[in-house]
CSV table of C-alpha atoms and ligand atoms in Angstrom, one decimal:
chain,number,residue,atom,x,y,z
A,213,UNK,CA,8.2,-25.8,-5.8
A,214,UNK,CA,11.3,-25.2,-7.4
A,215,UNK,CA,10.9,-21.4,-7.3
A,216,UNK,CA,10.1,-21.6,-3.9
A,217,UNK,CA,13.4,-23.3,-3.2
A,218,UNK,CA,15.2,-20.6,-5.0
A,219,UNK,CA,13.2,-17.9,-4.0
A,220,UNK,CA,14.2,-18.7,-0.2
A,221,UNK,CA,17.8,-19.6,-1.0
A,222,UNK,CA,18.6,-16.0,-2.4
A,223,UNK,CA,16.8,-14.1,-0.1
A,224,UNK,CA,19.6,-13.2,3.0
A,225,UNK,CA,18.5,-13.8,6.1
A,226,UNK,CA,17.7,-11.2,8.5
A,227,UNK,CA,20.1,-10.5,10.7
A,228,UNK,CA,19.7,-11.4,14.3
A,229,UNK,CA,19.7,-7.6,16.0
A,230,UNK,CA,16.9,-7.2,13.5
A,231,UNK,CA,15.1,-10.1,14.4
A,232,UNK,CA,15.2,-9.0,18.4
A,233,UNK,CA,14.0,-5.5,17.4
A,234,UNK,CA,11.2,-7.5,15.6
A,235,UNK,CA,10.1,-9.5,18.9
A,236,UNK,CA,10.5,-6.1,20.9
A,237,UNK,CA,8.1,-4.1,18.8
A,238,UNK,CA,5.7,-6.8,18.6
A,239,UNK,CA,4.9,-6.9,22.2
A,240,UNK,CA,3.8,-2.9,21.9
A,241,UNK,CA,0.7,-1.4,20.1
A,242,UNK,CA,1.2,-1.9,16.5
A,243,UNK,CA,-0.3,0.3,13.9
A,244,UNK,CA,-3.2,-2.1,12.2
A,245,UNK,CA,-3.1,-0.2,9.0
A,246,UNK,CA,0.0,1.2,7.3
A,247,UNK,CA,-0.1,3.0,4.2
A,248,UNK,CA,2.7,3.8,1.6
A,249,UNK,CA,3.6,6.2,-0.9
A,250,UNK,CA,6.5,4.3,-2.8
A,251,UNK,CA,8.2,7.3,-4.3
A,252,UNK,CA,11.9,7.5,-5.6
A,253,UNK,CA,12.0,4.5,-8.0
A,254,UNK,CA,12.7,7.0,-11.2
A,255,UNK,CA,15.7,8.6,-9.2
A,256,UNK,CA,17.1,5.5,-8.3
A,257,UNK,CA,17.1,4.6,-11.1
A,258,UNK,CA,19.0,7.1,-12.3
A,259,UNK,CA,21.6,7.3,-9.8
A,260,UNK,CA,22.1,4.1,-11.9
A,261,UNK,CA,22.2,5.3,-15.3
A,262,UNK,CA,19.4,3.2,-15.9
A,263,UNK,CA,15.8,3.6,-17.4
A,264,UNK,CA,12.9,4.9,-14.8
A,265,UNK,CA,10.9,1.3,-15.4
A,266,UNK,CA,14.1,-0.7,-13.7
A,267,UNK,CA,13.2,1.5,-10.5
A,268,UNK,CA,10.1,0.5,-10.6
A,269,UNK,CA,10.9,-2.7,-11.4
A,270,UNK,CA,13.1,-3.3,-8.2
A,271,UNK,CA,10.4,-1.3,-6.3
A,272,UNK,CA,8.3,-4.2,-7.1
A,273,UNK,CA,10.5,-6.4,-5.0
A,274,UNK,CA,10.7,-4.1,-2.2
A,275,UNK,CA,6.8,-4.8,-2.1
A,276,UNK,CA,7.5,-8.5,-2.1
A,277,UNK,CA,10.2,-7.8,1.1
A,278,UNK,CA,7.9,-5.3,2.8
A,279,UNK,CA,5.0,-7.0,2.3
A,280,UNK,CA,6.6,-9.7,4.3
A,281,UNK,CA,8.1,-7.9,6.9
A,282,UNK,CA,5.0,-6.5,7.8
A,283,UNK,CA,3.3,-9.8,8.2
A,284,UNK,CA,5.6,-10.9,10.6
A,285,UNK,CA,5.0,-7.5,12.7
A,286,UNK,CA,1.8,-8.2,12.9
A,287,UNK,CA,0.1,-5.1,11.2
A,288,UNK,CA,-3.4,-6.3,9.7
A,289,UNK,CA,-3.1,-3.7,6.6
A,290,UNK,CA,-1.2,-2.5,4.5
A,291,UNK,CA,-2.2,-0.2,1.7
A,292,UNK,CA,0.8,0.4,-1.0
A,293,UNK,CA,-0.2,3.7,-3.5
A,294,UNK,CA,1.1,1.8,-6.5
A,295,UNK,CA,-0.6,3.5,-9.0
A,296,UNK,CA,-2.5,7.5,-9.2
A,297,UNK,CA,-5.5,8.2,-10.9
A,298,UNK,CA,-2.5,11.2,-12.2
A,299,UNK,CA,-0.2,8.4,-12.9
A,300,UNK,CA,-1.7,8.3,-16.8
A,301,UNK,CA,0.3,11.2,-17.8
A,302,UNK,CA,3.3,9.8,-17.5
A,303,UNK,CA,4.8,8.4,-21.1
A,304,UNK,CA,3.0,5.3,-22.5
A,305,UNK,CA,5.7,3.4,-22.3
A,306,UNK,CA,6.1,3.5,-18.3
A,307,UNK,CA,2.4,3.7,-17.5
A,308,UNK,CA,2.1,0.2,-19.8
A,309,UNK,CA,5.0,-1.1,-17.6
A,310,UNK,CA,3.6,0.0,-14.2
A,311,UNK,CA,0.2,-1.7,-15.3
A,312,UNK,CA,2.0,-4.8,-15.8
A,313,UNK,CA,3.8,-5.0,-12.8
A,314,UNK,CA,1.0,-6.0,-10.7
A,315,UNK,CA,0.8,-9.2,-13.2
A,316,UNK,CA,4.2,-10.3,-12.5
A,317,UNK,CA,4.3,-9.3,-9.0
A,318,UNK,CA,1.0,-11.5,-8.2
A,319,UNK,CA,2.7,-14.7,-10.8
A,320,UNK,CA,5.5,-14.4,-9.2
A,321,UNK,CA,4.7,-14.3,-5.3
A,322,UNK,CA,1.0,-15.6,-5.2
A,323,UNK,CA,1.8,-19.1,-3.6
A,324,UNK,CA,3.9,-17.1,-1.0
A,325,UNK,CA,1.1,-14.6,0.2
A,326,UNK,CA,-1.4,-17.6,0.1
A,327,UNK,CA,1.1,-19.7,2.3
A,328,UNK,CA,1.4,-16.7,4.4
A,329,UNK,CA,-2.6,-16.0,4.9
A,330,UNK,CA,-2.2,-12.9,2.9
A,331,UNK,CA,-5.6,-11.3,1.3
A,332,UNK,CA,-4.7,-9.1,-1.7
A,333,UNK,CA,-7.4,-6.7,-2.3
A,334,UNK,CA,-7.5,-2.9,-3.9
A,335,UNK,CA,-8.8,0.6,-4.0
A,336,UNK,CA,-9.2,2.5,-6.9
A,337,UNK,CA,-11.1,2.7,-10.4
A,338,UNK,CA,-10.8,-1.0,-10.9
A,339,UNK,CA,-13.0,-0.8,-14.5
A,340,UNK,CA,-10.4,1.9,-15.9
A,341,UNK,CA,-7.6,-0.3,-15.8
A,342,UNK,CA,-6.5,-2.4,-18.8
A,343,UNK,CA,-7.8,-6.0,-19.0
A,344,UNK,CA,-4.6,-8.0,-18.3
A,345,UNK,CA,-4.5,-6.2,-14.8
A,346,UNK,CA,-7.9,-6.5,-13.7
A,347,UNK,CA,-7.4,-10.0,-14.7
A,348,UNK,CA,-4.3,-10.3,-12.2
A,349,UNK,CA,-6.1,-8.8,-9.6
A,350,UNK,CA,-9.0,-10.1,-9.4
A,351,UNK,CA,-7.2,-14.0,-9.3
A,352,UNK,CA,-5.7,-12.8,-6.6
A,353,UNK,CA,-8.5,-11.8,-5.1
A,354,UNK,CA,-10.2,-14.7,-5.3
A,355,UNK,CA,-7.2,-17.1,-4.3
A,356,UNK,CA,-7.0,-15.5,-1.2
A,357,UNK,CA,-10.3,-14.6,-0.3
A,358,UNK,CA,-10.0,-17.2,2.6
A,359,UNK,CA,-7.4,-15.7,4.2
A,360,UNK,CA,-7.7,-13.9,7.2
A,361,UNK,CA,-4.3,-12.9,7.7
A,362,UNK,CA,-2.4,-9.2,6.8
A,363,UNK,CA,-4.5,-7.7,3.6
A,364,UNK,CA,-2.3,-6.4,1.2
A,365,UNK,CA,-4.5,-3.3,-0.5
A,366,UNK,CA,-2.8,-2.2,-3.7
A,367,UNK,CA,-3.9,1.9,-4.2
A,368,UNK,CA,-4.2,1.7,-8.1
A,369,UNK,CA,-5.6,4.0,-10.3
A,370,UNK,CA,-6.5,5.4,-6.8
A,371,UNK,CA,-7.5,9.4,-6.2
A,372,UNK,CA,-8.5,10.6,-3.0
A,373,UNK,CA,-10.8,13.6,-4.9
A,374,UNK,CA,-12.5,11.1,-7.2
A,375,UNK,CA,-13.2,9.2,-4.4
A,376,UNK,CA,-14.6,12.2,-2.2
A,377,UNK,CA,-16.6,13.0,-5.3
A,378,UNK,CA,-17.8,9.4,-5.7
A,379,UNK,CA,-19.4,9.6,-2.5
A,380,UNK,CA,-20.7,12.7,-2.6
A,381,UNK,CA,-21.9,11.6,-5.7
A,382,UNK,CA,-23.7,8.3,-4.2
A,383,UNK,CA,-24.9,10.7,-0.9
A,384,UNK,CA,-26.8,12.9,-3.3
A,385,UNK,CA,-28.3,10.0,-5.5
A,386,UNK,CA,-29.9,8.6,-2.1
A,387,UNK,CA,-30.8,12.0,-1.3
A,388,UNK,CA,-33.2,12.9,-4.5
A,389,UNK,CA,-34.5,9.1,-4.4
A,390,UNK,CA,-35.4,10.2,-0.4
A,391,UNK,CA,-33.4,7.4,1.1
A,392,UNK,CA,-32.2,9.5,3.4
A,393,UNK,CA,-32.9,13.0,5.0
A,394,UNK,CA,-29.4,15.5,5.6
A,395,UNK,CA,-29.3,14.8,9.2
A,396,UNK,CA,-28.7,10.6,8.4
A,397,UNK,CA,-25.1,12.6,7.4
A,398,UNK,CA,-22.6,12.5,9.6
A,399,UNK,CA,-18.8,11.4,9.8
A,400,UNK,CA,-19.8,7.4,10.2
A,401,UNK,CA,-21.7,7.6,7.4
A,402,UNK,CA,-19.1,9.1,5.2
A,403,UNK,CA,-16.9,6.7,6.1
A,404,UNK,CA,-19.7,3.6,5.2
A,405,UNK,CA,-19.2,4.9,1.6
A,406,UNK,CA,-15.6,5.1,1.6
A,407,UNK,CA,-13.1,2.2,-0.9
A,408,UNK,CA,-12.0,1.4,2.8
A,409,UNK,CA,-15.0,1.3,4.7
A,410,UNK,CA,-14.2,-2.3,5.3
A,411,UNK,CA,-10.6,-1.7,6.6
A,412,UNK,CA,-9.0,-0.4,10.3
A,413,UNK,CA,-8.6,3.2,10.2
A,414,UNK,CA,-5.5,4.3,8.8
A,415,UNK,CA,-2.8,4.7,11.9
A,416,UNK,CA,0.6,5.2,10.0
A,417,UNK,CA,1.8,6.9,6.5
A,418,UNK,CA,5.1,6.5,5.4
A,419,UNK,CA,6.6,8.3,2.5
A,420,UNK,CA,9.7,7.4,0.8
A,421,UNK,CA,12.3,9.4,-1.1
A,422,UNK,CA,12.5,12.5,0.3
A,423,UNK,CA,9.9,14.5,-1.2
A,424,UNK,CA,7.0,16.1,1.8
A,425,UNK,CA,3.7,15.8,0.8
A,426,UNK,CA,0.5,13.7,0.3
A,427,UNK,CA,-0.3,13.9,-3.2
A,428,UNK,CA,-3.8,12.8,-3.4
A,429,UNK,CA,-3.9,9.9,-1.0
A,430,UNK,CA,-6.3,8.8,1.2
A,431,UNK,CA,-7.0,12.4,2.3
A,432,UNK,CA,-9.8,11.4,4.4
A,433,UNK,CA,-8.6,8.6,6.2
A,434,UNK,CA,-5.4,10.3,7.2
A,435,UNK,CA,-7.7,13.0,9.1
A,436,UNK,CA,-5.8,11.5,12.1
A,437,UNK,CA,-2.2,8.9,11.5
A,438,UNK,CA,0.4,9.1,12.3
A,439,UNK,CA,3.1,10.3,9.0
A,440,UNK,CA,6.9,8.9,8.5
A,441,UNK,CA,9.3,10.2,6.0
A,442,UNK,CA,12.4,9.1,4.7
A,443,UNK,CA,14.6,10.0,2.3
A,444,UNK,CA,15.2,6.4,1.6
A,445,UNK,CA,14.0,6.0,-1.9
A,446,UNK,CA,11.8,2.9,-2.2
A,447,UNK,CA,14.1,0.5,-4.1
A,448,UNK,CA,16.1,0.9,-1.3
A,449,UNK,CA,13.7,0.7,1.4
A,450,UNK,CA,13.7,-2.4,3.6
A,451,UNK,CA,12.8,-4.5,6.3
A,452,UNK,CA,15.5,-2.0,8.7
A,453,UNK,CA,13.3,1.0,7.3
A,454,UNK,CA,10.1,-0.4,8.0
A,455,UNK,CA,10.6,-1.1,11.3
A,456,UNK,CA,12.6,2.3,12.3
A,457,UNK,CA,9.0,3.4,11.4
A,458,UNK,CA,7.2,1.2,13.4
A,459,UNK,CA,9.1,1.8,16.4
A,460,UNK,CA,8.9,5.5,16.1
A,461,UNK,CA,5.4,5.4,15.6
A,462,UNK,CA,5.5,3.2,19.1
A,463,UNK,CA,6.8,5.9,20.8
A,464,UNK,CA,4.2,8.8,19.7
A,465,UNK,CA,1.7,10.1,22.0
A,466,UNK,CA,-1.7,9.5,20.3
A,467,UNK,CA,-4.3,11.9,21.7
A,468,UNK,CA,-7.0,12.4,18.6
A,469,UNK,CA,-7.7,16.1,19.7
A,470,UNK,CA,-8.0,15.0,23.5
A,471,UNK,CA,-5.4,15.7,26.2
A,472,UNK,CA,-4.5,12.3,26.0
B,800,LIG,C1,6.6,6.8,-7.7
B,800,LIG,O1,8.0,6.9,-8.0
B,800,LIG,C2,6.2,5.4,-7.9
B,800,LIG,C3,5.2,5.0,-8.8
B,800,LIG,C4,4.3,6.0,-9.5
B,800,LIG,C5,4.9,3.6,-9.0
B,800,LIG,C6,5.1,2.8,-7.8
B,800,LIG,C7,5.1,1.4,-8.2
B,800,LIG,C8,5.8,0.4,-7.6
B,800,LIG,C9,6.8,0.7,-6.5
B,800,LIG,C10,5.8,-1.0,-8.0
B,800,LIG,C11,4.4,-1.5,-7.7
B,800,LIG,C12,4.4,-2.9,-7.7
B,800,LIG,C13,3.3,-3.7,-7.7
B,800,LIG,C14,3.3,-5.1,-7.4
B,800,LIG,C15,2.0,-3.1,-8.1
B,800,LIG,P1,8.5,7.8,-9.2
B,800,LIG,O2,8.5,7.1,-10.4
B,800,LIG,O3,7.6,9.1,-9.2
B,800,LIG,O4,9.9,8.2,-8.7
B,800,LIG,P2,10.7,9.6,-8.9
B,800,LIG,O5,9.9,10.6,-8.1
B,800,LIG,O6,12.0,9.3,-8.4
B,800,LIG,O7,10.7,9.9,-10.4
């Protein structure tokens, strides 16, 4: 209770131009799903002279902010790449940081995305990860299995290839066991075997810090969203940056291959 008081005492408020923006996009087609590449926590960091794990340590908080913010817009996803199945090359040191962080984030904030009808769920290679994060996880997970209001779907240890081979994987199995027959294969059923099968497709991906390109995420469900980048890096990113997004995405002309 206490931490709720001071969490909500040192948070600014939003200014009111920001708040009106907010109301404005909200009456026009918002993406349901947004996805996230958080990139540019090591170089903020060392604009600062400090060590890469405080980037990712404030980037943490941005997802506390953002994840917010984009409950109040009114998206239904959002999917935040916290995590590569790449990531494990980086030093020991960070990659035992980074699998802590979703520990302390989900400590820290899980009354607030209960309170706020938030479902935390994932994609990835859940049994890979170490034990103390599949244990955070998964209590999160089940506290908020109730809710039915934005999900927040952390990307860890998450690889579009070794998902695309999973499922090509799982297609041939039912194939030799004569489940199905080649022509039951087509685009829906792909999808059915897909980590986010159960989610809206993918509308908007936004990349922070600069750096143009996809780096192994969600390559299928992108086939068609809408992309955003900013050379914002993601400490940095906020509330302001989120919904610059939002309201350019609102004024793109979405035609899926048709002449609209
Ligand atoms: C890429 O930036 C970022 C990551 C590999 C980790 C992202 C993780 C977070 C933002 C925190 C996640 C929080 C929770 C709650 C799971 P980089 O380190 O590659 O940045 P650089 O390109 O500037 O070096």
């Amino acid at each position: 209770m206490l931490d709720k008081f001071l969490l909500k005492k040192s948070e600014p408020a939003l200014p009111n131009s920001l708040l009106n923006r907010l109301k404005e996009a909200r009456k026009k087609p918002m993406p349901n799903h947004v996805a996230i590449i958080m990139d540019g926590n090591g170089r903020w960091a060392k604009q600062r002279n400090l060590p890469r794990v405080a980037g990712h340590h404030e980037g943490m908080k941005t997802v506390h902010k953002i994840t917010r913010f984009a409950n109040e817009l009114g998206v239904k996803v959002l999917t935040l790449y916290a995590f590569s199945t790449e990531n494990w090359k980086r030093p020991k040191f960070e990659v035992d940081f980074l699998m802590k962080l979703p520990g302390e984030y989900l400590t820290t904030y899980l009354p607030e995305l209960i309170e706020k009808n938030v479902k935390v769920e994932m994609i990835g290679d859940f049994e890979a990860l170490p034990k103390h994060t599949q244990q955070a996880i998964e209590n999160a997970r089940k506290a908020t299995e109730q809710n039915d209001g934005l999900v927040l779907n952390f990307a860890l240890n998450y690889g579009s290839r070794l998902e695309l081979v999973n499922v090509v994987k799982h297609i041939s199995e039912l194939a030799v066991a004569q489940q199905i027959a080649p022509e039951d294969i087509n685009e829906a059923f792909v999808e059915s075997c897909l980590m986010t099968s159960h989610l809206p497709e993918l509308d908007l991906l936004i990349r922070t810090s600069g750096e143009v390109r996809l780096s192994n995420f969600m390559l299928w469900q992108l086939a068609y969203a809408e992309l955003a980048f900013t050379n914002v890096y993601w400490p940095d990113y906020n509330e302001a940056c989120l919904l610059e997004a939002i309201e350019d995405f609102q004024t793109r002309n979405r035609r899926f291959g048709s002449l609209g």
